[in-house]
PDB file of C-alpha atoms in Angstrom:
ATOM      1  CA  UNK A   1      20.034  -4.294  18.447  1.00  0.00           C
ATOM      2  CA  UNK A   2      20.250  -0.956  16.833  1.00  0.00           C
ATOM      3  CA  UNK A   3      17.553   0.733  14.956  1.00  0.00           C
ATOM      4  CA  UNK A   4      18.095   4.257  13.620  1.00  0.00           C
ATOM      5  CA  UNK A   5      15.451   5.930  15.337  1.00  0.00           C
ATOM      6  CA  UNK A   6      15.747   9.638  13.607  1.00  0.00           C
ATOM      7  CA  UNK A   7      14.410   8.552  10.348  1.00  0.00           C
ATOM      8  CA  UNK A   8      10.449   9.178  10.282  1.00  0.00           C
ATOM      9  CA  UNK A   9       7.243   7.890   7.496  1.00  0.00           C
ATOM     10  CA  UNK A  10       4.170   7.726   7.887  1.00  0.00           C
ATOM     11  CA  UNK A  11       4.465   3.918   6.966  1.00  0.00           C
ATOM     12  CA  UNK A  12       5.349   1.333   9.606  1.00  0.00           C
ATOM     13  CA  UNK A  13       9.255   0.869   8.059  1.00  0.00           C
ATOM     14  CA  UNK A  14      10.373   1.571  11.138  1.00  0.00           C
ATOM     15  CA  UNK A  15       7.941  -0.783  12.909  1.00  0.00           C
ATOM     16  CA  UNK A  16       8.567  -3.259  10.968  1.00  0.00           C
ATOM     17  CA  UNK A  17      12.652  -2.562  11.553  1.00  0.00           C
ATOM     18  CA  UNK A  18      11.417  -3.503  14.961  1.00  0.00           C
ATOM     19  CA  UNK A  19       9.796  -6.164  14.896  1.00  0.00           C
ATOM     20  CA  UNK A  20      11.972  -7.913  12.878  1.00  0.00           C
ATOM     21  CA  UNK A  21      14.170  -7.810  16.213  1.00  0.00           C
ATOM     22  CA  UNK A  22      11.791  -8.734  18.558  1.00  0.00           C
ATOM     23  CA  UNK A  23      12.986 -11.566  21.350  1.00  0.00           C
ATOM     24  CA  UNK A  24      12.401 -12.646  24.707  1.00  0.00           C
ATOM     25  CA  UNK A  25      14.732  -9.941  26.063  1.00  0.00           C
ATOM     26  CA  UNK A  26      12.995  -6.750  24.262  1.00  0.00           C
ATOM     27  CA  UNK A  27      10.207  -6.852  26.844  1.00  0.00           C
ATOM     28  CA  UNK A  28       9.129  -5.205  29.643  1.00  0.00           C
ATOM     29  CA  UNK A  29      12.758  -2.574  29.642  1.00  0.00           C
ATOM     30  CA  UNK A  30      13.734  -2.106  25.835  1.00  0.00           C
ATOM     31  CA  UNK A  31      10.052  -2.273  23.739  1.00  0.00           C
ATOM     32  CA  UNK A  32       5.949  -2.663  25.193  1.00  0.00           C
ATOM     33  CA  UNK A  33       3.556  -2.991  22.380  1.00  0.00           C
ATOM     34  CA  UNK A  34       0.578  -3.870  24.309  1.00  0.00           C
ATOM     35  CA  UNK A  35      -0.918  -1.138  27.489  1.00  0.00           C
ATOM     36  CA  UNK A  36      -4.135   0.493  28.789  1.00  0.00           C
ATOM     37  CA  UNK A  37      -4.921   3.636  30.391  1.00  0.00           C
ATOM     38  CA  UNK A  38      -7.594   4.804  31.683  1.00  0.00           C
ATOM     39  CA  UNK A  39      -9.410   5.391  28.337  1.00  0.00           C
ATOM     40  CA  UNK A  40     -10.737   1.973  28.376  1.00  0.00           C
ATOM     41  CA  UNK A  41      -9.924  -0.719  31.288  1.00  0.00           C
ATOM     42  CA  UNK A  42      -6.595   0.344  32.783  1.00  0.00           C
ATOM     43  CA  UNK A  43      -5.239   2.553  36.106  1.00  0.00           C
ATOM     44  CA  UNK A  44      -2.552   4.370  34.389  1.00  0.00           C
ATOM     45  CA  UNK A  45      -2.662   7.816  33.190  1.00  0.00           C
ATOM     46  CA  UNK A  46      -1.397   8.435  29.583  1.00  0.00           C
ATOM     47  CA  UNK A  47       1.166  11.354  31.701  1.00  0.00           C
ATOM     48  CA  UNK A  48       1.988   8.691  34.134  1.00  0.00           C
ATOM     49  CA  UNK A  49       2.504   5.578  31.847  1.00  0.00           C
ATOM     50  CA  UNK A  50       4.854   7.651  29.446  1.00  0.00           C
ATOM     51  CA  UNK A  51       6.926   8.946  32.716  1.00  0.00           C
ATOM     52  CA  UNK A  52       7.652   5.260  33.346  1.00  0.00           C
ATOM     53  CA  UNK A  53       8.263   4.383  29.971  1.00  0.00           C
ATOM     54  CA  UNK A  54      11.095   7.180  30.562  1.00  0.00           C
ATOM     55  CA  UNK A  55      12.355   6.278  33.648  1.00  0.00           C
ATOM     56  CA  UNK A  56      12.390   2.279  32.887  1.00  0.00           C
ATOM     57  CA  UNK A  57      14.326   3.733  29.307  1.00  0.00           C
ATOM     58  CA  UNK A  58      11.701   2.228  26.869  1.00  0.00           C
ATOM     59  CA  UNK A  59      13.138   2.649  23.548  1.00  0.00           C
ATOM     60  CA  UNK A  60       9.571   2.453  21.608  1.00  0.00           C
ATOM     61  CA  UNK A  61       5.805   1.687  22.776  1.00  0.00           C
ATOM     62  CA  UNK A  62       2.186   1.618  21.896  1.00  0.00           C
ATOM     63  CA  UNK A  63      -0.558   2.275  23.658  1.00  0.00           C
ATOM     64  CA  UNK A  64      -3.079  -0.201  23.144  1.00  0.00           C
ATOM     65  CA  UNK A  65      -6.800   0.484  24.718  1.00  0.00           C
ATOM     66  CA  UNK A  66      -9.682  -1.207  23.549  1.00  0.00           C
ATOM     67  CA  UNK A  67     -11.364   0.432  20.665  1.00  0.00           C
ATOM     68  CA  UNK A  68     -10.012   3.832  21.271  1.00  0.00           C
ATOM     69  CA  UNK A  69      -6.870   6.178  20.772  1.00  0.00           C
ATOM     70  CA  UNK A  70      -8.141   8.770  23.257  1.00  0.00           C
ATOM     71  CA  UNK A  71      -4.771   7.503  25.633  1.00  0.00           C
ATOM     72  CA  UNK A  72      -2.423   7.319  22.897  1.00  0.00           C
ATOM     73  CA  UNK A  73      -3.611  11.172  21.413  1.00  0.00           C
ATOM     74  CA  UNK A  74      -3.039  12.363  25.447  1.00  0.00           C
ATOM     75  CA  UNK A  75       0.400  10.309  25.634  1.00  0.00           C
ATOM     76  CA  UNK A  76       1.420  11.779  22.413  1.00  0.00           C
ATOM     77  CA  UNK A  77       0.655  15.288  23.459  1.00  0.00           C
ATOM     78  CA  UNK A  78       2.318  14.895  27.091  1.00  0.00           C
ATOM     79  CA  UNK A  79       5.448  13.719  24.906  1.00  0.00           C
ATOM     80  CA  UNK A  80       5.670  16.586  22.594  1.00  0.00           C
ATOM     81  CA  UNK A  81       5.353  19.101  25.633  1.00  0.00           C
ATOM     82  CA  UNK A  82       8.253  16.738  27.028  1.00  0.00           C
ATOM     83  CA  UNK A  83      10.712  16.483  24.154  1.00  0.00           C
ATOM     84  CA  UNK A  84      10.177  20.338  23.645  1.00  0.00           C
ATOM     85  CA  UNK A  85      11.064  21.107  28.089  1.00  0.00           C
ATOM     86  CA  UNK A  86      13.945  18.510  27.709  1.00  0.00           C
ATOM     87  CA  UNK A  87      16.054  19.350  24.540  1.00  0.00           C
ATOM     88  CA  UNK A  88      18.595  16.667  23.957  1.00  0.00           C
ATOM     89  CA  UNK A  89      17.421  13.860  26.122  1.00  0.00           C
ATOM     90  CA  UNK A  90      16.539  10.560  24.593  1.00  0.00           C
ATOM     91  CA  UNK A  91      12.832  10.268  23.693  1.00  0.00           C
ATOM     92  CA  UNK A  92      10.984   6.557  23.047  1.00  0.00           C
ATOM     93  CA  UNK A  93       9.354   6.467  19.880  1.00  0.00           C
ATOM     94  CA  UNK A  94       5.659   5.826  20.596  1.00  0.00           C
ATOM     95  CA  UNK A  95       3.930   4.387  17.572  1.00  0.00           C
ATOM     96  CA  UNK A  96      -0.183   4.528  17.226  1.00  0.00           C
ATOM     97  CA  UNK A  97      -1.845   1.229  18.678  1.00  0.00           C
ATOM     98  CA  UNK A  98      -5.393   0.304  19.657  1.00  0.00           C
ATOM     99  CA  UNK A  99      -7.068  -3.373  20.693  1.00  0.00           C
ATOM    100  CA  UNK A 100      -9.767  -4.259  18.937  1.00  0.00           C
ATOM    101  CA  UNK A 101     -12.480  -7.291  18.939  1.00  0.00           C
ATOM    102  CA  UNK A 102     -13.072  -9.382  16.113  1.00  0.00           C
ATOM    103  CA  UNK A 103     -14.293 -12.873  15.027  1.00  0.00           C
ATOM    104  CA  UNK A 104     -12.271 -15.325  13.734  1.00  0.00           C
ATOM    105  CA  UNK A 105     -12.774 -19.095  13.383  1.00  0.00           C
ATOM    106  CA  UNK A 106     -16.540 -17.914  15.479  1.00  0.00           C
ATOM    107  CA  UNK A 107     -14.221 -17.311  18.159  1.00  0.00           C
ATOM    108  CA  UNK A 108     -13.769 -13.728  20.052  1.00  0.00           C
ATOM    109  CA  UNK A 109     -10.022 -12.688  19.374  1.00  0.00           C
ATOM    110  CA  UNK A 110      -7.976  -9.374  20.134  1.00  0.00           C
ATOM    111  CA  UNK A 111      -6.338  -7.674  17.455  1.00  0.00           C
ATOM    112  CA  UNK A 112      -3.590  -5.123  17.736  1.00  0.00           C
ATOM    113  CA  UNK A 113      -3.442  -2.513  15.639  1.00  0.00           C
ATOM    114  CA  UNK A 114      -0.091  -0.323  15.103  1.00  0.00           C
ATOM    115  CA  UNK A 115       1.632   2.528  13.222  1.00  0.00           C
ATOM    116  CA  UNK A 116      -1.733   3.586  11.459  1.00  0.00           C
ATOM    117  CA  UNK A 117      -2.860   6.837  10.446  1.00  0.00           C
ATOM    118  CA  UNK A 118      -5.281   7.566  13.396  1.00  0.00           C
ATOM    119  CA  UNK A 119      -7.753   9.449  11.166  1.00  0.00           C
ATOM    120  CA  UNK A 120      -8.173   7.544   8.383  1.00  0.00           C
ATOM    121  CA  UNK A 121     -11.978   6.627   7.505  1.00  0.00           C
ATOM    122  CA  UNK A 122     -11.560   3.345   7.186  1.00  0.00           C
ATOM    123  CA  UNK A 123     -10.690   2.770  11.184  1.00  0.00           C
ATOM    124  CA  UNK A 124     -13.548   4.833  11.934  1.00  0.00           C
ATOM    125  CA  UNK A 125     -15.754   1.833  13.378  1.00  0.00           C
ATOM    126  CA  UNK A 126     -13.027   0.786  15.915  1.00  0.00           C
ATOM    127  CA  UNK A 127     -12.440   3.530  17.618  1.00  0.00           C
ATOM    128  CA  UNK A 128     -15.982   4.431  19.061  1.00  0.00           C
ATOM    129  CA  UNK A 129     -15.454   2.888  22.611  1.00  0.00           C
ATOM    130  CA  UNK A 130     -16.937  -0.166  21.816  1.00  0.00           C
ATOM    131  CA  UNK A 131     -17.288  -3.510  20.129  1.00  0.00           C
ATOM    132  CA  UNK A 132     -18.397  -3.226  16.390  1.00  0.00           C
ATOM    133  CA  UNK A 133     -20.921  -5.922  15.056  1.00  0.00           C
ATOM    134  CA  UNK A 134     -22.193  -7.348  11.867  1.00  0.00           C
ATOM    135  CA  UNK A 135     -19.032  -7.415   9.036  1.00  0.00           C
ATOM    136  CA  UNK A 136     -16.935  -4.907  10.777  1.00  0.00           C
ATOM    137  CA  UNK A 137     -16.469  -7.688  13.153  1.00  0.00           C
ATOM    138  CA  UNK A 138     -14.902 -10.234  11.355  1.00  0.00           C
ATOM    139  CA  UNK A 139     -11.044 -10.402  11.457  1.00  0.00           C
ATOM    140  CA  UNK A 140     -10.566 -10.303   7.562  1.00  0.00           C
ATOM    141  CA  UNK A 141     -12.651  -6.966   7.864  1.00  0.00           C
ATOM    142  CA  UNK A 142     -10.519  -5.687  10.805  1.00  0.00           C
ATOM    143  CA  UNK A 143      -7.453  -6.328   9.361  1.00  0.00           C
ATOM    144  CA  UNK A 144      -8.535  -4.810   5.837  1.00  0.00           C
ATOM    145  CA  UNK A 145      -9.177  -1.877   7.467  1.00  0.00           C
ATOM    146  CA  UNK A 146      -5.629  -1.872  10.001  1.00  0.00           C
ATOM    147  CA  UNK A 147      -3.831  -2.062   6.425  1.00  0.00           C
ATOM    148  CA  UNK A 148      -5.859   0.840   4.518  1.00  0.00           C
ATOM    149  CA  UNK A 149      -5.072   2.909   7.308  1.00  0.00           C
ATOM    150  CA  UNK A 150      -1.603   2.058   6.653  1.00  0.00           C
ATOM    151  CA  UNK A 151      -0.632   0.003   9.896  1.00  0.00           C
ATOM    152  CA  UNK A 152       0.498  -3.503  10.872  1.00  0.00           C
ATOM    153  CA  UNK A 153      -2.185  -5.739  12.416  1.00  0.00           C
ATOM    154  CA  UNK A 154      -1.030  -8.196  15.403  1.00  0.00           C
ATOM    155  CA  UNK A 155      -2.983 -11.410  16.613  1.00  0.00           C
ATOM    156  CA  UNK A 156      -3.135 -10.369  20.838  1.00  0.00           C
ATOM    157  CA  UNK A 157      -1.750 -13.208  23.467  1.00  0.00           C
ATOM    158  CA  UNK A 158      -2.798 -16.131  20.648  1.00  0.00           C
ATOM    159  CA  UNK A 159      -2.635 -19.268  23.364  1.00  0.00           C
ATOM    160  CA  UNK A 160      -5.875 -17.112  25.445  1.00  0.00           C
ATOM    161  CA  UNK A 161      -8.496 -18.174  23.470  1.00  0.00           C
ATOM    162  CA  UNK A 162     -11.458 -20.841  23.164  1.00  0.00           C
ATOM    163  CA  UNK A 163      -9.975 -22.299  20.315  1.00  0.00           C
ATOM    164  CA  UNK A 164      -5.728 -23.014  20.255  1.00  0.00           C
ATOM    165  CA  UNK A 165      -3.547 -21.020  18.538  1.00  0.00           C
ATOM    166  CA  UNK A 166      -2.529 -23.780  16.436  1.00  0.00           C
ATOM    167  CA  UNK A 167      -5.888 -23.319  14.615  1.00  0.00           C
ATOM    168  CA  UNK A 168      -6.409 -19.471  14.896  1.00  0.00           C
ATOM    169  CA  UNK A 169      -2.923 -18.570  13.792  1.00  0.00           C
ATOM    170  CA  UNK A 170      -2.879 -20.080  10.476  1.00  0.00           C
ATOM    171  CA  UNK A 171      -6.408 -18.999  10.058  1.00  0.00           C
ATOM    172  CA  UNK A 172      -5.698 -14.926  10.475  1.00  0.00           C
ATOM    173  CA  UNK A 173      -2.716 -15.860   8.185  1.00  0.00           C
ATOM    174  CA  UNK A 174      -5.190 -16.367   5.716  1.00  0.00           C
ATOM    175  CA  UNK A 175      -6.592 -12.888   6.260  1.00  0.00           C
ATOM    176  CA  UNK A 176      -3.249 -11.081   6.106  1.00  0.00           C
ATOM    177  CA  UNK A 177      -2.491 -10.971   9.744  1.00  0.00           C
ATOM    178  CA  UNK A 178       1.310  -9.124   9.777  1.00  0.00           C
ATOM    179  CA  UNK A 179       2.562 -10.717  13.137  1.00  0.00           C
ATOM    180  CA  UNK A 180       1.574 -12.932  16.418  1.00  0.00           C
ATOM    181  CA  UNK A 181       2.168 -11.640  20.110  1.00  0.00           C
ATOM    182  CA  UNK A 182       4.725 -13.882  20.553  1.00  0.00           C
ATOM    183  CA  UNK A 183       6.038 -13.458  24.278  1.00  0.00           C
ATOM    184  CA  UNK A 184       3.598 -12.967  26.697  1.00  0.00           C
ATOM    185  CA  UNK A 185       2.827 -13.716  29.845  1.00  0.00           C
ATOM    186  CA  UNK A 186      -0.016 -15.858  30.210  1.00  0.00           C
ATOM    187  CA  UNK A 187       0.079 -16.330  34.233  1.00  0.00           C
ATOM    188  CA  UNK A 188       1.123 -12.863  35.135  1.00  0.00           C
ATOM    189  CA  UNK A 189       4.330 -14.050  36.864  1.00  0.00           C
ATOM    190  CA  UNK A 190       6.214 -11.124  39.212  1.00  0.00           C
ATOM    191  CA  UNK A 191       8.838  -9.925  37.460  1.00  0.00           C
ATOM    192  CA  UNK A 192       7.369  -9.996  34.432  1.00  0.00           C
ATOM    193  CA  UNK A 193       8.695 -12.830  31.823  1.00  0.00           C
ATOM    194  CA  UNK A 194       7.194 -14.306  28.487  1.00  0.00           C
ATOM    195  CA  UNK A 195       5.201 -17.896  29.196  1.00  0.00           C
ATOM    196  CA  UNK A 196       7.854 -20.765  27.759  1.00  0.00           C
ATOM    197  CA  UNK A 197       5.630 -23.164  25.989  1.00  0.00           C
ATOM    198  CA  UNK A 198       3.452 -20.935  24.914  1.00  0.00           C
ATOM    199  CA  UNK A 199       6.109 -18.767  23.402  1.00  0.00           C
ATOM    200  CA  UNK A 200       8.010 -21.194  21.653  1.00  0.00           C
ATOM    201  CA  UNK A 201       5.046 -22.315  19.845  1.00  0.00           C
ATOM    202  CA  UNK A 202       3.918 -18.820  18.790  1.00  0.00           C
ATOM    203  CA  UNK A 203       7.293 -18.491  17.469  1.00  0.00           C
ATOM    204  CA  UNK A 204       7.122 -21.560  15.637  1.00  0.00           C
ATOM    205  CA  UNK A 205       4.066 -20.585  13.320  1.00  0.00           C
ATOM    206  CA  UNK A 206       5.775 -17.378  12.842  1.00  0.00           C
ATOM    207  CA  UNK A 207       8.450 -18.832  11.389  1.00  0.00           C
ATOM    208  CA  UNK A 208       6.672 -20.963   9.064  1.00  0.00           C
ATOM    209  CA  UNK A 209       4.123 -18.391   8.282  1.00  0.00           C
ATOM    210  CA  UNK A 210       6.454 -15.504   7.993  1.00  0.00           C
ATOM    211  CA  UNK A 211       4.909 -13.346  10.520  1.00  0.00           C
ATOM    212  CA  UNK A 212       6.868 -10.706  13.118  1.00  0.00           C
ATOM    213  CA  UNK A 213       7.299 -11.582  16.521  1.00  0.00           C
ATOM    214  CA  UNK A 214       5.952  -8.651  19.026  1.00  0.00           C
ATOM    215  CA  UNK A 215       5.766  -8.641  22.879  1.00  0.00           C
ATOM    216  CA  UNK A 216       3.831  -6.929  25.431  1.00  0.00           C
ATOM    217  CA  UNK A 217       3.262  -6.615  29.257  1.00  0.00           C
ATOM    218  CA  UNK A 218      -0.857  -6.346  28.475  1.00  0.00           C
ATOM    219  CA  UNK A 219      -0.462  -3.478  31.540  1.00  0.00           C
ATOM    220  CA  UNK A 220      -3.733  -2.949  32.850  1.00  0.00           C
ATOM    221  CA  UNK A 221      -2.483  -1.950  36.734  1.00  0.00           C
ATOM    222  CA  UNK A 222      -0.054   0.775  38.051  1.00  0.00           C
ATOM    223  CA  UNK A 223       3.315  -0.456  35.885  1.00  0.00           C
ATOM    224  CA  UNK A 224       3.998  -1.042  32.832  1.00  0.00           C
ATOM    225  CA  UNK A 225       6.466  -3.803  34.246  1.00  0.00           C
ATOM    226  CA  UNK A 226       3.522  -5.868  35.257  1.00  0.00           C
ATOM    227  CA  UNK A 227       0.043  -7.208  33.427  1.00  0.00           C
ATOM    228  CA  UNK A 228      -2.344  -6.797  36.144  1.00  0.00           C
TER     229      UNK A 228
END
């Protein structure tokens, strides 16, 4: 796959470039879209989880906590100090991402959020450390707000909820959802590889809903080659 990686936007172009691209292969050791730090539920610090994004030769991430960007901001910062002591060297693109809660079909889903402009109003209400309530809540809302701010909303590991993803897929479809999180791994197998079933049938309603395709280790431990 090759993506020109010097041209820049404020617009998810490039993203979306990405995306398009996605496969079974791009995860855990070419793209991660889906990490914690220690600004919500994970072990990693943002310094430590962007040296192994370096060393494993990560071509693009996103840092992904729940209902906050406090670990992307600190990744972003440790990467400009980086790219400034290490002239030359190859640096992965790291796009803005957060998780956030939301309702859809009365069911509790994750939704990723990516390449947005981190201060725009209109995410405001998901990134206070917490769950919202009330209409900011409900998916359509979420994902209103995702676009506004100029990013790409994502439906998180779709076969993990109390409803199947045969029924919540098309439904966020309806609310404008841009892509499903196609390969993941649902039984956290060591090394880290995309569930089968589950992933061919995520793909499936992609392709006959038009959505992208994204992966993700879900890295809540020590490495970003591993889920837990």
């Amino acid at each position: 796959m090759v993506v020109n990686f010097t041209r820049t936007s404020v617009n998810c172009e490039l993203l979306e470039e990405v995306f398009q691209n996605i496969d079974a292969q791009s995860c855990p050791r070419l793209f991660n879209f889906h990490m914690h730090t220690v600004h919500s539920d994970g072990k990693l610090q943002p310094n430590v989880l962007m040296e192994q994004a370096i060393a494993i030769g990560l071509k693009g991430l996103a840092i992904t906590d729940h209902h906050t960007i406090g670990g992307y901001e600190a990744a972003q910062s440790w990467l400009e100090d980086w790219k400034w002591n290490n002239p030359g060297a190859f640096t992965p693109y790291l796009w803005s991402g957060v998780e956030v809660n939301a309702n859809l079909l009365n069911v509790d889903v994750h939704i990723l959020a990516y390449g947005f402009q981190p201060e725009h109003l209109s995410m405001r209400p998901y990134l206070q450390k917490r769950v919202t309530t009330g209409k900011e809540y409900d998916a359509g809302n979420v994902i209103a707000a995702i676009h506004a701010a100029g990013g790409l909303a994502v439906l998180a590991h779709p076969a993990r909820y109390k409803r199947s993803h045969l029924e919540l897929i098309p439904a966020a479809v309806e609310y404008g959802i841009d892509g499903v999180e196609a390969f993941y791994a649902y039984n956290n197998p060591n090394p880290w590889k995309p569930s089968a079933t589950e992933s061919q049938q995520v793909q499936q309603l992609a392709e006959q809903y038009h959505l992208f395709n994204t992966c993700g280790t879900d890295t809540h431990g020590l490495s970003l080659l591993q889920r837990l």
